[in-house]
Amino acid sequence: MVRCGCAWLRKYGNFIDNLRIFAKGGSGGMGYPRLGGEGGRGGDVWVVAHKHMTLKQLKKKYPQKRFVAGVGANSRVSALKGSKGKDCEIPVPVGVSVTDENGRVVGELNKEEDRILVAKGGLGGKLHTNFLPLKGQKRIIHLDLKVIADVGLVGFPNAGKSSLLTRVSHATPVIADYAFTTLKPELGKIIYNDFKQISVADLPGLIEGAHMNKGMGHKFLKHLERTRQLLFVVDISGFQLSSVTPYRTAFETIILLTKELELYKEELQTKPALLAVNKMDLPDAQVKLDELMKQLQNPADFLHLFEKSMLPEKAVEFQHIVPISTVTGEGIEELKSCVRKSLDQQDSKDSDAHHRKQLLRLQVSSGAS
């Protein structure tokens, strides 16, 4: 049994995954009434994805968080058509979702050089505006970063997620024998012999009540939305957060993790899932694993042991269950193989679904013609 009695001493604030900023398009330039000249249009404000940018760097570089595009040039005798004002670009990391003040999604930046227009410049003065320029669009927007990865690691603190990420990739997260060593998402890549790469995100450990934002729950859970598959990591000996919280067996841990995901967002349960049962190097681990497998094979026989509020509406069906030890390396290669097999199957299903959609469109268009 693992008991973790340390307090939440470190600050999550070192990692920034959301920012509120002000954007304003440039005003248009003045028209030239006597000669019918048009003022230049004001510059636009764009949010642009950059590979090596972070929201923390953005906040440090622009502490006022105000972004204003250039003013359009006035019309004059030597240039009746005024030039456009200079555009303003807001550099953000890949994986940012842009929303307005009402929570409406403006767009998402999923790859480098993706860009979203967030504030239009005003028109330059012309005949129908009485040669007076228009002001640029003003807007408050929210930048919300969600990790993009093939696989997201899910588990309670100290389950061994960081150690697993180190074992399967070249990532170097903080590892220690106490809870909450992972305070921000860590990304690693599994590189196979044929150079296939699969990205893995180690997310900070959840606690019971994470769906209600306990322990920064929403900050952690939201990153799972941008992963293709979930890899549950549980300690075979169970888990206890502190001396005043109840001890949970490995089976109870899986049930509670499933419930937290369901209460936060039911769509997370539709993602394919795998289970890594960690710390198989501990005494009596095999006996506990045999008991866990019986419980997972016939979960209905054991659900009476739980309070009704703890039970998820739908149990997770794991595509693969792999016993591992991040200490000895037991099961690591098998787990890597299962992760790839699961993602290859998902790719195949996605490809088939895409082809069916294309075929249906062709049939509809040919029928219409």
Short mmCIF file of N, CA, C and O in Angstrom, two decimals, residues 227-283:
data_model
loop_
_atom_site.label_atom_id
_atom_site.label_comp_id
_atom_site.label_asym_id
_atom_site.label_seq_id
_atom_site.Cartn_x
_atom_site.Cartn_y
_atom_site.Cartn_z
N THR A 227 -6.07 13.72 -26.51
CA THR A 227 -5.33 12.48 -26.71
C THR A 227 -6.22 11.48 -27.44
O THR A 227 -7.44 11.51 -27.30
N ARG A 228 -5.62 10.62 -28.22
CA ARG A 228 -6.41 9.66 -29.01
C ARG A 228 -6.82 8.45 -28.18
O ARG A 228 -7.90 7.88 -28.39
N GLN A 229 -5.95 8.04 -27.27
CA GLN A 229 -6.24 6.87 -26.44
C GLN A 229 -5.81 7.14 -25.00
O GLN A 229 -5.00 8.03 -24.74
N LEU A 230 -6.36 6.36 -24.07
CA LEU A 230 -6.03 6.50 -22.66
C LEU A 230 -5.29 5.27 -22.19
O LEU A 230 -5.67 4.14 -22.52
N LEU A 231 -4.24 5.49 -21.40
CA LEU A 231 -3.53 4.38 -20.77
C LEU A 231 -3.63 4.56 -19.26
O LEU A 231 -2.99 5.43 -18.68
N PHE A 232 -4.50 3.74 -18.64
CA PHE A 232 -4.65 3.77 -17.19
C PHE A 232 -3.40 3.13 -16.56
O PHE A 232 -2.95 2.06 -17.00
N VAL A 233 -2.86 3.77 -15.54
CA VAL A 233 -1.73 3.21 -14.80
C VAL A 233 -2.13 3.10 -13.34
O VAL A 233 -2.46 4.12 -12.71
N VAL A 234 -2.15 1.88 -12.81
CA VAL A 234 -2.56 1.68 -11.41
C VAL A 234 -1.48 0.91 -10.66
O VAL A 234 -0.75 0.09 -11.23
N ASP A 235 -1.40 1.18 -9.37
CA ASP A 235 -0.48 0.50 -8.47
C ASP A 235 -1.16 -0.78 -8.00
O ASP A 235 -2.26 -0.74 -7.45
N ILE A 236 -0.54 -1.94 -8.23
CA ILE A 236 -1.16 -3.21 -7.87
C ILE A 236 -1.44 -3.31 -6.37
O ILE A 236 -2.35 -4.01 -5.94
N SER A 237 -0.66 -2.57 -5.56
CA SER A 237 -0.86 -2.64 -4.11
C SER A 237 -1.91 -1.67 -3.60
O SER A 237 -2.19 -1.63 -2.40
N GLY A 238 -2.51 -0.87 -4.50
CA GLY A 238 -3.53 0.07 -4.08
C GLY A 238 -2.97 1.46 -3.83
O GLY A 238 -1.79 1.73 -4.10
N PHE A 239 -3.81 2.33 -3.31
CA PHE A 239 -3.40 3.74 -3.14
C PHE A 239 -4.14 4.38 -1.98
O PHE A 239 -5.32 4.12 -1.75
N GLN A 240 -3.42 5.23 -1.25
CA GLN A 240 -4.02 6.05 -0.20
C GLN A 240 -3.35 7.41 -0.24
O GLN A 240 -2.13 7.52 -0.08
N LEU A 241 -4.13 8.45 -0.48
CA LEU A 241 -3.57 9.79 -0.63
C LEU A 241 -2.97 10.31 0.66
O LEU A 241 -1.89 10.90 0.67
N SER A 242 -3.65 10.07 1.77
CA SER A 242 -3.14 10.52 3.07
C SER A 242 -3.78 9.67 4.16
O SER A 242 -4.66 8.84 3.90
N SER A 243 -3.36 9.90 5.40
CA SER A 243 -3.86 9.10 6.52
C SER A 243 -5.34 9.34 6.80
O SER A 243 -5.99 8.55 7.48
N VAL A 244 -5.89 10.46 6.29
CA VAL A 244 -7.30 10.77 6.56
C VAL A 244 -8.20 10.40 5.38
O VAL A 244 -9.40 10.64 5.42
N THR A 245 -7.62 9.85 4.32
CA THR A 245 -8.43 9.42 3.17
C THR A 245 -8.45 7.90 3.11
O THR A 245 -7.52 7.24 3.58
N PRO A 246 -9.52 7.32 2.55
CA PRO A 246 -9.63 5.85 2.54
C PRO A 246 -8.61 5.19 1.63
O PRO A 246 -8.21 5.75 0.61
N TYR A 247 -8.19 3.99 2.01
CA TYR A 247 -7.33 3.17 1.16
C TYR A 247 -8.16 2.60 0.02
O TYR A 247 -9.30 2.17 0.22
N ARG A 248 -7.60 2.59 -1.19
CA ARG A 248 -8.30 2.05 -2.36
C ARG A 248 -7.47 0.91 -2.96
O ARG A 248 -6.27 1.06 -3.16
N THR A 249 -8.13 -0.21 -3.23
CA THR A 249 -7.45 -1.30 -3.92
C THR A 249 -7.26 -0.93 -5.39
O THR A 249 -7.79 0.08 -5.87
N ALA A 250 -6.51 -1.76 -6.10
CA ALA A 250 -6.28 -1.50 -7.53
C ALA A 250 -7.61 -1.48 -8.29
O ALA A 250 -7.83 -0.62 -9.16
N PHE A 251 -8.51 -2.39 -7.96
CA PHE A 251 -9.82 -2.43 -8.63
C PHE A 251 -10.63 -1.19 -8.32
O PHE A 251 -11.23 -0.58 -9.22
N GLU A 252 -10.63 -0.78 -7.05
CA GLU A 252 -11.35 0.44 -6.68
C GLU A 252 -10.76 1.67 -7.38
O GLU A 252 -11.48 2.58 -7.77
N THR A 253 -9.45 1.67 -7.52
CA THR A 253 -8.78 2.77 -8.22
C THR A 253 -9.30 2.90 -9.64
O THR A 253 -9.59 4.00 -10.12
N ILE A 254 -9.41 1.77 -10.34
CA ILE A 254 -9.90 1.78 -11.73
C ILE A 254 -11.34 2.29 -11.79
O ILE A 254 -11.68 3.12 -12.66
N ILE A 255 -12.18 1.84 -10.88
CA ILE A 255 -13.58 2.28 -10.84
C ILE A 255 -13.66 3.78 -10.60
O ILE A 255 -14.41 4.51 -11.28
N LEU A 256 -12.87 4.27 -9.65
CA LEU A 256 -12.91 5.70 -9.30
C LEU A 256 -12.35 6.57 -10.42
O LEU A 256 -12.89 7.65 -10.70
N LEU A 257 -11.29 6.12 -11.07
CA LEU A 257 -10.74 6.88 -12.20
C LEU A 257 -11.78 6.98 -13.33
O LEU A 257 -11.95 8.03 -13.94
N THR A 258 -12.45 5.85 -13.58
CA THR A 258 -13.49 5.84 -14.61
C THR A 258 -14.61 6.81 -14.28
O THR A 258 -15.11 7.54 -15.15
N LYS A 259 -15.00 6.85 -13.00
CA LYS A 259 -16.07 7.76 -12.56
C LYS A 259 -15.65 9.21 -12.72
O LYS A 259 -16.45 10.06 -13.16
N GLU A 260 -14.40 9.53 -12.38
CA GLU A 260 -13.92 10.91 -12.53
C GLU A 260 -13.97 11.35 -13.98
O GLU A 260 -14.38 12.48 -14.29
N LEU A 261 -13.55 10.49 -14.90
CA LEU A 261 -13.59 10.83 -16.33
C LEU A 261 -15.03 11.03 -16.79
O LEU A 261 -15.33 11.96 -17.53
N GLU A 262 -15.92 10.16 -16.34
CA GLU A 262 -17.33 10.24 -16.74
C GLU A 262 -17.97 11.53 -16.25
O GLU A 262 -18.70 12.20 -17.00
N LEU A 263 -17.69 11.92 -15.01
CA LEU A 263 -18.30 13.12 -14.44
C LEU A 263 -17.75 14.39 -15.07
O LEU A 263 -18.45 15.39 -15.16
N TYR A 264 -16.49 14.34 -15.50
CA TYR A 264 -15.92 15.52 -16.16
C TYR A 264 -16.47 15.65 -17.58
O TYR A 264 -16.96 16.70 -17.98
N LYS A 265 -16.38 14.61 -18.36
CA LYS A 265 -16.88 14.64 -19.74
C LYS A 265 -17.08 13.20 -20.22
O LYS A 265 -16.11 12.44 -20.35
N GLU A 266 -18.33 12.84 -20.49
CA GLU A 266 -18.64 11.45 -20.86
C GLU A 266 -17.91 11.01 -22.12
O GLU A 266 -17.62 9.82 -22.30
N GLU A 267 -17.61 11.96 -23.02
CA GLU A 267 -16.94 11.61 -24.27
C GLU A 267 -15.58 10.95 -24.04
O GLU A 267 -15.10 10.19 -24.88
N LEU A 268 -14.96 11.23 -22.89
CA LEU A 268 -13.66 10.63 -22.62
C LEU A 268 -13.76 9.11 -22.53
O LEU A 268 -12.79 8.40 -22.82
N GLN A 269 -14.92 8.61 -22.12
CA GLN A 269 -15.09 7.16 -21.99
C GLN A 269 -15.21 6.46 -23.33
O GLN A 269 -15.13 5.24 -23.40
N THR A 270 -15.41 7.22 -24.40
CA THR A 270 -15.50 6.60 -25.72
C THR A 270 -14.11 6.37 -26.33
O THR A 270 -13.99 5.69 -27.35
N LYS A 271 -13.08 6.91 -25.71
CA LYS A 271 -11.72 6.71 -26.23
C LYS A 271 -11.26 5.29 -25.93
O LYS A 271 -11.53 4.75 -24.85
N PRO A 272 -10.54 4.67 -26.85
CA PRO A 272 -9.96 3.35 -26.57
C PRO A 272 -9.04 3.44 -25.35
O PRO A 272 -8.34 4.44 -25.16
N ALA A 273 -9.04 2.39 -24.53
CA ALA A 273 -8.27 2.42 -23.28
C ALA A 273 -7.46 1.14 -23.09
O ALA A 273 -7.89 0.05 -23.48
N LEU A 274 -6.29 1.30 -22.49
CA LEU A 274 -5.44 0.18 -22.10
C LEU A 274 -5.16 0.31 -20.61
O LEU A 274 -5.32 1.39 -20.04
N LEU A 275 -4.72 -0.78 -19.99
CA LEU A 275 -4.43 -0.77 -18.56
C LEU A 275 -3.03 -1.32 -18.31
O LEU A 275 -2.70 -2.44 -18.74
N ALA A 276 -2.21 -0.54 -17.61
CA ALA A 276 -0.90 -1.00 -17.16
C ALA A 276 -0.97 -1.17 -15.65
O ALA A 276 -1.24 -0.21 -14.92
N VAL A 277 -0.76 -2.40 -15.18
CA VAL A 277 -0.78 -2.68 -13.75
C VAL A 277 0.67 -2.64 -13.27
O VAL A 277 1.46 -3.55 -13.55
N ASN A 278 1.02 -1.60 -12.56
CA ASN A 278 2.42 -1.32 -12.22
C ASN A 278 2.82 -1.89 -10.86
O ASN A 278 1.98 -2.29 -10.06
N LYS A 279 4.13 -1.91 -10.63
CA LYS A 279 4.78 -2.32 -9.39
C LYS A 279 4.64 -3.82 -9.14
O LYS A 279 4.43 -4.27 -8.00
N MET A 280 4.78 -4.58 -10.22
CA MET A 280 4.71 -6.03 -10.11
C MET A 280 5.96 -6.62 -9.44
O MET A 280 6.03 -7.83 -9.22
N ASP A 281 6.93 -5.78 -9.13
CA ASP A 281 8.12 -6.24 -8.41
C ASP A 281 7.90 -6.32 -6.91
O ASP A 281 8.75 -6.85 -6.18
N LEU A 282 6.76 -5.82 -6.42
CA LEU A 282 6.48 -5.82 -4.98
C LEU A 282 6.05 -7.20 -4.49
O LEU A 282 5.53 -8.01 -5.27
N PRO A 283 6.25 -7.51 -3.19
CA PRO A 283 5.82 -8.81 -2.64
C PRO A 283 4.31 -9.02 -2.81
O PRO A 283 3.52 -8.06 -2.71
#
